[in-house]
Short mmCIF file of C-alpha atoms and ligand atoms in Angstrom, two decimals:
data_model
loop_
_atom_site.label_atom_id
_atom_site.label_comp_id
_atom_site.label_asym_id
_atom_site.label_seq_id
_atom_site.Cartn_x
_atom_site.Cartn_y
_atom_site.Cartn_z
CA UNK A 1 -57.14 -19.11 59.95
CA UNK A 2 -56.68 -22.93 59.04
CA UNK A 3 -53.39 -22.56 56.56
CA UNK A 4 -53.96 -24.88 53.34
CA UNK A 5 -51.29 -25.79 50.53
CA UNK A 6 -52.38 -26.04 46.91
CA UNK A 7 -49.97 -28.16 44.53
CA UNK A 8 -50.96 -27.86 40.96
CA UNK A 9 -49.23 -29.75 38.08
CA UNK A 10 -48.12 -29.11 35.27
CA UNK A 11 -50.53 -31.64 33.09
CA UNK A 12 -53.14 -28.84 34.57
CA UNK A 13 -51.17 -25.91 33.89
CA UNK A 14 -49.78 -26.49 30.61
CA UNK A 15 -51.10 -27.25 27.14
CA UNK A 16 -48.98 -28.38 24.51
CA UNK A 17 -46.04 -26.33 25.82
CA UNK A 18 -48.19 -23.14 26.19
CA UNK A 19 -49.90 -22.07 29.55
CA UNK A 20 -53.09 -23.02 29.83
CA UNK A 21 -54.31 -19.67 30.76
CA UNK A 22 -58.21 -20.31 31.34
CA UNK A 23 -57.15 -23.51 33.92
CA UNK A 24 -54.71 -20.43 35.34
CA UNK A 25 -57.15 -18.48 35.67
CA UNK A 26 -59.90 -20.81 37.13
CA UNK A 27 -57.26 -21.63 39.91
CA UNK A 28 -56.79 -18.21 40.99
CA UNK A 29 -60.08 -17.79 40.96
CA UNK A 30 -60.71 -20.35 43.39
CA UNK A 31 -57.34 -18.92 45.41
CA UNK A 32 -59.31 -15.98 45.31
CA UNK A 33 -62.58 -17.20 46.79
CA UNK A 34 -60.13 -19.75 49.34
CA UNK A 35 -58.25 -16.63 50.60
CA UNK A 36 -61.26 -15.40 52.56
CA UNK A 37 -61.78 -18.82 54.76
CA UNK A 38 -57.88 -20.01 54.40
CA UNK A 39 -54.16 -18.58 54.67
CA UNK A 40 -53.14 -20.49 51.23
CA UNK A 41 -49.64 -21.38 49.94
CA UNK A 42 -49.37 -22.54 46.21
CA UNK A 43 -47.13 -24.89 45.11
CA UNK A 44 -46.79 -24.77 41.51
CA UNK A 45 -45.15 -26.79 38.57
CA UNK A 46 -45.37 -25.45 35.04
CA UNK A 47 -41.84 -23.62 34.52
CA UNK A 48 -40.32 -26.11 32.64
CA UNK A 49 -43.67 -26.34 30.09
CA UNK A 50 -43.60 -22.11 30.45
CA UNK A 51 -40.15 -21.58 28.86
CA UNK A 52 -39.96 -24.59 26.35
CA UNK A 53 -42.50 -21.79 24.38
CA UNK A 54 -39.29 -19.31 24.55
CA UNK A 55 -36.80 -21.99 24.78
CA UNK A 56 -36.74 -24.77 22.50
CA UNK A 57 -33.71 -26.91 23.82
CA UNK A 58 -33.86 -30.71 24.18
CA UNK A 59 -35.71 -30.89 27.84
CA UNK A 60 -34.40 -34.39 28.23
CA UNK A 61 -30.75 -33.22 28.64
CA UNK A 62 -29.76 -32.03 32.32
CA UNK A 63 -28.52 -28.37 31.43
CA UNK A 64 -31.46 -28.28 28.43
CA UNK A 65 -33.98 -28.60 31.49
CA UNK A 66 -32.41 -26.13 33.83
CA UNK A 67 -32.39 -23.65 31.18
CA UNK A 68 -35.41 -24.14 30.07
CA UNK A 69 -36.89 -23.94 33.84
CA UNK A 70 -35.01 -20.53 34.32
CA UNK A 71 -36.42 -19.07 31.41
CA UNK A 72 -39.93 -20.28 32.23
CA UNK A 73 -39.68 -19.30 35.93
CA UNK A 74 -40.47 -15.48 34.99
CA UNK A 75 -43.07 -16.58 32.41
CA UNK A 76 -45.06 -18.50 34.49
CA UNK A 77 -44.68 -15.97 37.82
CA UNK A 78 -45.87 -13.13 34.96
CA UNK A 79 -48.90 -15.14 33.69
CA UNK A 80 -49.54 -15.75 37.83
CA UNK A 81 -49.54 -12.14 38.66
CA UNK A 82 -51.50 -10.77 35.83
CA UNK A 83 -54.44 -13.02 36.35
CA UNK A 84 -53.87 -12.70 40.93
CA UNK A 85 -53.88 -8.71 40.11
CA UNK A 86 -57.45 -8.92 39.19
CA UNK A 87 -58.19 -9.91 42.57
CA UNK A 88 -55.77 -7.62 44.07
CA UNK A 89 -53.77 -10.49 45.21
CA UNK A 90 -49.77 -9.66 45.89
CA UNK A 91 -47.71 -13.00 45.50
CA UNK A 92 -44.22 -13.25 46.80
CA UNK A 93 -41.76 -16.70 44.70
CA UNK A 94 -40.21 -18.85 46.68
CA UNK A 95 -37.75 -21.32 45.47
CA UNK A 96 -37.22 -23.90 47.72
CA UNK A 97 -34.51 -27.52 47.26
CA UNK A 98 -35.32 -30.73 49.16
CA UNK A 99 -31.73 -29.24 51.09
CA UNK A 100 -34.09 -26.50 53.08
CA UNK A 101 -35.78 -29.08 54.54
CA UNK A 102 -31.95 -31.10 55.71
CA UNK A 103 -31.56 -28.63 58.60
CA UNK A 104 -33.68 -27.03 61.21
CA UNK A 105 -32.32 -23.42 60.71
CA UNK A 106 -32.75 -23.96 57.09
CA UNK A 107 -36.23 -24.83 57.60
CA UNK A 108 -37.01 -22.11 60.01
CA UNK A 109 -35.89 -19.89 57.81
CA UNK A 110 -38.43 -19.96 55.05
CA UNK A 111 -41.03 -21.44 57.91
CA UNK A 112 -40.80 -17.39 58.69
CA UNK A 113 -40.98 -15.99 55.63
CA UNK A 114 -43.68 -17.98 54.66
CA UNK A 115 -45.32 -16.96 58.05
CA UNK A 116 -44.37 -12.59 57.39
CA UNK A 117 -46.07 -13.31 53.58
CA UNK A 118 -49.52 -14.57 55.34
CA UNK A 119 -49.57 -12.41 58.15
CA UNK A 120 -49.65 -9.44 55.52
CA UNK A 121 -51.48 -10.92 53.22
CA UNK A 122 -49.73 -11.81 50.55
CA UNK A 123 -49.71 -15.14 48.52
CA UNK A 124 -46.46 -17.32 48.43
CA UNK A 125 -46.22 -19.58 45.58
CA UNK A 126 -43.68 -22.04 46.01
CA UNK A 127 -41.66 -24.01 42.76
CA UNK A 128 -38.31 -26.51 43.25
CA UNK A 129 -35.34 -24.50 42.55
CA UNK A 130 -34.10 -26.81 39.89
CA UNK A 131 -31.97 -24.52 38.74
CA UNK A 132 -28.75 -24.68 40.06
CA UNK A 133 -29.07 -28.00 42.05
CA UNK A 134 -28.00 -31.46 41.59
CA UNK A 135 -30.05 -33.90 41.19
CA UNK A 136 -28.98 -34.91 45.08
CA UNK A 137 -30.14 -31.70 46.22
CA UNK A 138 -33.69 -31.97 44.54
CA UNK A 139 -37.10 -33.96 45.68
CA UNK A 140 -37.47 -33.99 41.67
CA UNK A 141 -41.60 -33.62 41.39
CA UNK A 142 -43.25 -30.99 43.73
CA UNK A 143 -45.64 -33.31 45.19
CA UNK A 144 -43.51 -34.27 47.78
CA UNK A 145 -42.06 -30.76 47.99
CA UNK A 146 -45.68 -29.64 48.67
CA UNK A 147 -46.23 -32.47 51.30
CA UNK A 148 -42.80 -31.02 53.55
CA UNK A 149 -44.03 -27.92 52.86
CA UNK A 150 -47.22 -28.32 54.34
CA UNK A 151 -45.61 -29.69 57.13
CA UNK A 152 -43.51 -27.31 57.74
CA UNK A 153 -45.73 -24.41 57.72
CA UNK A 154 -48.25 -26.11 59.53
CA UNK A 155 -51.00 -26.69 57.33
CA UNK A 156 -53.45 -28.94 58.37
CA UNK A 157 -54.45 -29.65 54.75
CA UNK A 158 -52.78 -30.50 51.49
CA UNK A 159 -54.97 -30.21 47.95
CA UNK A 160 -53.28 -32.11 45.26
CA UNK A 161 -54.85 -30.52 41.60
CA UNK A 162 -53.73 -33.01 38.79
CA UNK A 163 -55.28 -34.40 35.20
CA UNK A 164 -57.42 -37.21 37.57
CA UNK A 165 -60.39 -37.30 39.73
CA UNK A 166 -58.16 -39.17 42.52
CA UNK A 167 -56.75 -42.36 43.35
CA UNK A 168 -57.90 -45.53 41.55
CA UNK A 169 -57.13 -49.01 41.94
CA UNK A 170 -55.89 -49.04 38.90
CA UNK A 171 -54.33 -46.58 36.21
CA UNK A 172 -57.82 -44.66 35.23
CA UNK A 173 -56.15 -43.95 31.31
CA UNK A 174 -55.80 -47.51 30.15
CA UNK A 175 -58.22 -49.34 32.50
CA UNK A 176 -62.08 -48.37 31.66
CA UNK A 177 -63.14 -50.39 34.74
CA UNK A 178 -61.08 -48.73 37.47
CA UNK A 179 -62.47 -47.75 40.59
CA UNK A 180 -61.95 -44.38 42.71
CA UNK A 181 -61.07 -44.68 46.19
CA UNK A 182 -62.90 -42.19 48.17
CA UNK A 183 -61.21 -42.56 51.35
CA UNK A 184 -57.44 -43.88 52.00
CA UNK A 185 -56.16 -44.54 55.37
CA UNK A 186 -52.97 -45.97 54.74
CA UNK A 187 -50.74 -47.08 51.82
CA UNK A 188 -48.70 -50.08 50.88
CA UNK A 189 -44.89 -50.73 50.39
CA UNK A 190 -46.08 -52.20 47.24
CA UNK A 191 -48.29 -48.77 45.89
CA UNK A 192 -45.29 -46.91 47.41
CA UNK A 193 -42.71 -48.24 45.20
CA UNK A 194 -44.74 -48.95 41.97
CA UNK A 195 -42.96 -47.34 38.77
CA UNK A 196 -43.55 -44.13 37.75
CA UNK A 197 -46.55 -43.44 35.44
CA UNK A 198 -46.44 -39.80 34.75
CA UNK A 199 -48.97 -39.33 32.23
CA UNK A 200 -48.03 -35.61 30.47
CA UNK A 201 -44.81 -34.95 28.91
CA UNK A 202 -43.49 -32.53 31.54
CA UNK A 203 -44.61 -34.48 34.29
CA UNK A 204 -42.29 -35.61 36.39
CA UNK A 205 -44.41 -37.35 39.57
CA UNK A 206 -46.94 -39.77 38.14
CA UNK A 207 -49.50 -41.06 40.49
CA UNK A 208 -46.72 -42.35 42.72
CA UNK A 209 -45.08 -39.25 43.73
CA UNK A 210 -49.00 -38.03 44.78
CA UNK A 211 -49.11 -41.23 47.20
CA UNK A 212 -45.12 -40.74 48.87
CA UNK A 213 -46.75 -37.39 49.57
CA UNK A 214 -49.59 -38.92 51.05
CA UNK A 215 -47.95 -41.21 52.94
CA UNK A 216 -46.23 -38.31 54.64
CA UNK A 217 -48.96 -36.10 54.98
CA UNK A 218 -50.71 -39.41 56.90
CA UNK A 219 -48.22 -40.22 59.03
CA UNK A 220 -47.64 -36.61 60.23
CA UNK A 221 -51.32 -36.86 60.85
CA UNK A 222 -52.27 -34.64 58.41
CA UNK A 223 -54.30 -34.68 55.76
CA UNK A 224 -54.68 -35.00 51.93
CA UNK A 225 -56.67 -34.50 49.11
CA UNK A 226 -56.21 -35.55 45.44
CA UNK A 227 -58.76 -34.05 42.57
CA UNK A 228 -59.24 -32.72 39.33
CA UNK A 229 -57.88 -29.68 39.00
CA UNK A 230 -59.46 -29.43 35.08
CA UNK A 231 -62.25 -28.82 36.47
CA UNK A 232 -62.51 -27.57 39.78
CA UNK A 233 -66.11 -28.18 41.08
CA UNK A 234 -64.90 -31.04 43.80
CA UNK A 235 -62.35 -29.01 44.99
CA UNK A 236 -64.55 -25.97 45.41
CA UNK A 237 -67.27 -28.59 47.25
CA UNK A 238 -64.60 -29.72 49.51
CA UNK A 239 -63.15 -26.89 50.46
CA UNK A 240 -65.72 -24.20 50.15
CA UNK A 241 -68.65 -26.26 51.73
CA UNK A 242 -67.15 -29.15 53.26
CA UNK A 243 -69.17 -31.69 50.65
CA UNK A 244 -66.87 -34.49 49.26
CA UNK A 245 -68.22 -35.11 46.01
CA UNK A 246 -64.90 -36.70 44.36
CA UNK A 247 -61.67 -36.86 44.69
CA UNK A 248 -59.82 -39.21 47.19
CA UNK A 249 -59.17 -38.36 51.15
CA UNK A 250 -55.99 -39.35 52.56
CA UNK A 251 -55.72 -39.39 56.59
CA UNK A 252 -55.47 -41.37 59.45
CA UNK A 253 -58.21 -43.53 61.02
CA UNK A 254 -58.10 -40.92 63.83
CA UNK A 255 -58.54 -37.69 61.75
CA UNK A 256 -61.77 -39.45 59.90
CA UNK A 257 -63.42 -40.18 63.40
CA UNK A 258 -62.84 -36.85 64.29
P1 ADP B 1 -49.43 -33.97 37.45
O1 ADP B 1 -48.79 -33.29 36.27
O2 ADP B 1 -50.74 -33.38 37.83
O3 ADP B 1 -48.49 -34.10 38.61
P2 ADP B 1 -49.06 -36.78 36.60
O4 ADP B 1 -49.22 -37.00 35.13
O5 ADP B 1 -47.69 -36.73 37.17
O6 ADP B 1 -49.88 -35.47 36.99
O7 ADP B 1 -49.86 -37.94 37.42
C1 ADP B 1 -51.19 -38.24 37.21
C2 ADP B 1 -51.34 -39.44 36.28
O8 ADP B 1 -51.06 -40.66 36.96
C3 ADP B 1 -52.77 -39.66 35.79
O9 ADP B 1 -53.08 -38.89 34.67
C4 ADP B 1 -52.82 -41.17 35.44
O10 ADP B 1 -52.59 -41.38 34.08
C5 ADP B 1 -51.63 -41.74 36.19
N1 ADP B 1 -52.02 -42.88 37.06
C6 ADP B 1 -51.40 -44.08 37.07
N2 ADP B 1 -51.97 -44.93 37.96
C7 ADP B 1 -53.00 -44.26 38.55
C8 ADP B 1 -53.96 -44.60 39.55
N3 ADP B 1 -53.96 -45.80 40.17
N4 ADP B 1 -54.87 -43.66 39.94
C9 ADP B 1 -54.84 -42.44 39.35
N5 ADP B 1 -53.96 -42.04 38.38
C10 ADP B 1 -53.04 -42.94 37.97
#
């Protein structure tokens, strides 16, 4: 089976420092319906956003974060496996640092324990391990923590499920008149390197973190697909039935002609 990662953020997950549990839900439904055409590794955000409802510490502060993330951790894995369990689904965590990726037998490493979770069935769903890292240690925004680990694990296909229908030409929220690209083949130093423009409170990527990952999924010539994940119907299209209705397509020239 093709293997596909799913990163979902927390401006989907979350909502106002609660879980959103219907988006949850609507997400593992679609895991669900994925599983049975896909091997699928999730790569999830939302820990932070989980325990700030148990943990009410000032998130902009180093150790306030990590605390905050290690209290939400089991929150968020709970509100996972209640919702997977209707579906039978068994998940396995896997808490991964941009470090993992620094060495080969690092990378090996959870390359094969990702590989023993799909070959008996059972769903890993990946998170940085904030935790106890420095900041050195960390990617810092698990869109380019789900781009390695698509690499590494082989998948052909990264879905990107954030709070807009793609990539636009310009910032969708304060420009009415911005366009959707459908299709991207290759990126710019300049988009590359433009400021950060997170849009929710516990975001940490913005649009720029979704286009580094990109860039990396494209030049590993593989590819990459940024939609809504509020409402899933274009993801479903695309992935269930091949239609691209919205979203944008990142790949090479050569993967499109295909
Ligand atoms: P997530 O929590 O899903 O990772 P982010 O808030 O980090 O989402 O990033 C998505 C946000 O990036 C959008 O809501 C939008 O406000 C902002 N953004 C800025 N520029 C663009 C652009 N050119 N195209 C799309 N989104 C953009």
């Amino acid at each position: 089976m093709d293997r596909l990662v799913i990163k979902v953020g927390s401006a989907v997950l979350t909502d106002k420092n609660e879980i959103a549990k219907e988006r949850m839900l609507n997400l593992v439904t679609l895991i669900a319906k994925l599983k049975f055409k896909y091997d699928v590794v999730l790569v999830t955000s939302g820990a932070v956003a989980a325990g700030y409802s148990a943990l009410k510490l000032d998130k902009t502060k180093q150790i306030g974060k990590k605390a905050i993330a290690a209290a939400g951790q089991p929150i968020l894995m709970t509100s996972y496996k209640k919702k997977f369990d209707i579906y039978n689904i068994d998940t396995a965590q896997i808490l991964l640092t941009e470090d993992d990726f620094d060495s080969r037998k690092r990378t090996k490493m959870f390359q094969e324990i990702i590989d023993a979770h799909l070959s008996n069935d059972i769903l890993p769903i990946v998170n940085e391990n904030d935790i106890t890292s420095t900041p050195e240690q960390l990617f810092g925004d698990n869109d380019q923590l789900s781009a390695n680990v698509a690499h590494a694990v082989n998948a052909e296909l990264l879905v990107i499920l954030s709070d807009i229908d793609g990539y636009y030409n310009k910032n969708p929220k304060e420009n009415k008149d911005a366009k959707i690209y459908k299709v991207v083949n290759e990126l710019s130093e300049e988009e590359l390197n433009d400021k950060s423009t997170a849009n929710d409170p516990f975001a940490t990527g913005g649009i720029v973190t979704k286009l580094k990952a990109a860039d990396f999924m494209i030049k590993n010539n593989r590819k990459m697909f940024l939609t809504n994940g509020f409402d899933l119907g274009a993801a479903e299209s695309f992935l269930l039935e091949e239609k691209h209705t919205f979203g944008t397509i990142f790949e090479t020239k050569k993967a499109k002609e295909k």
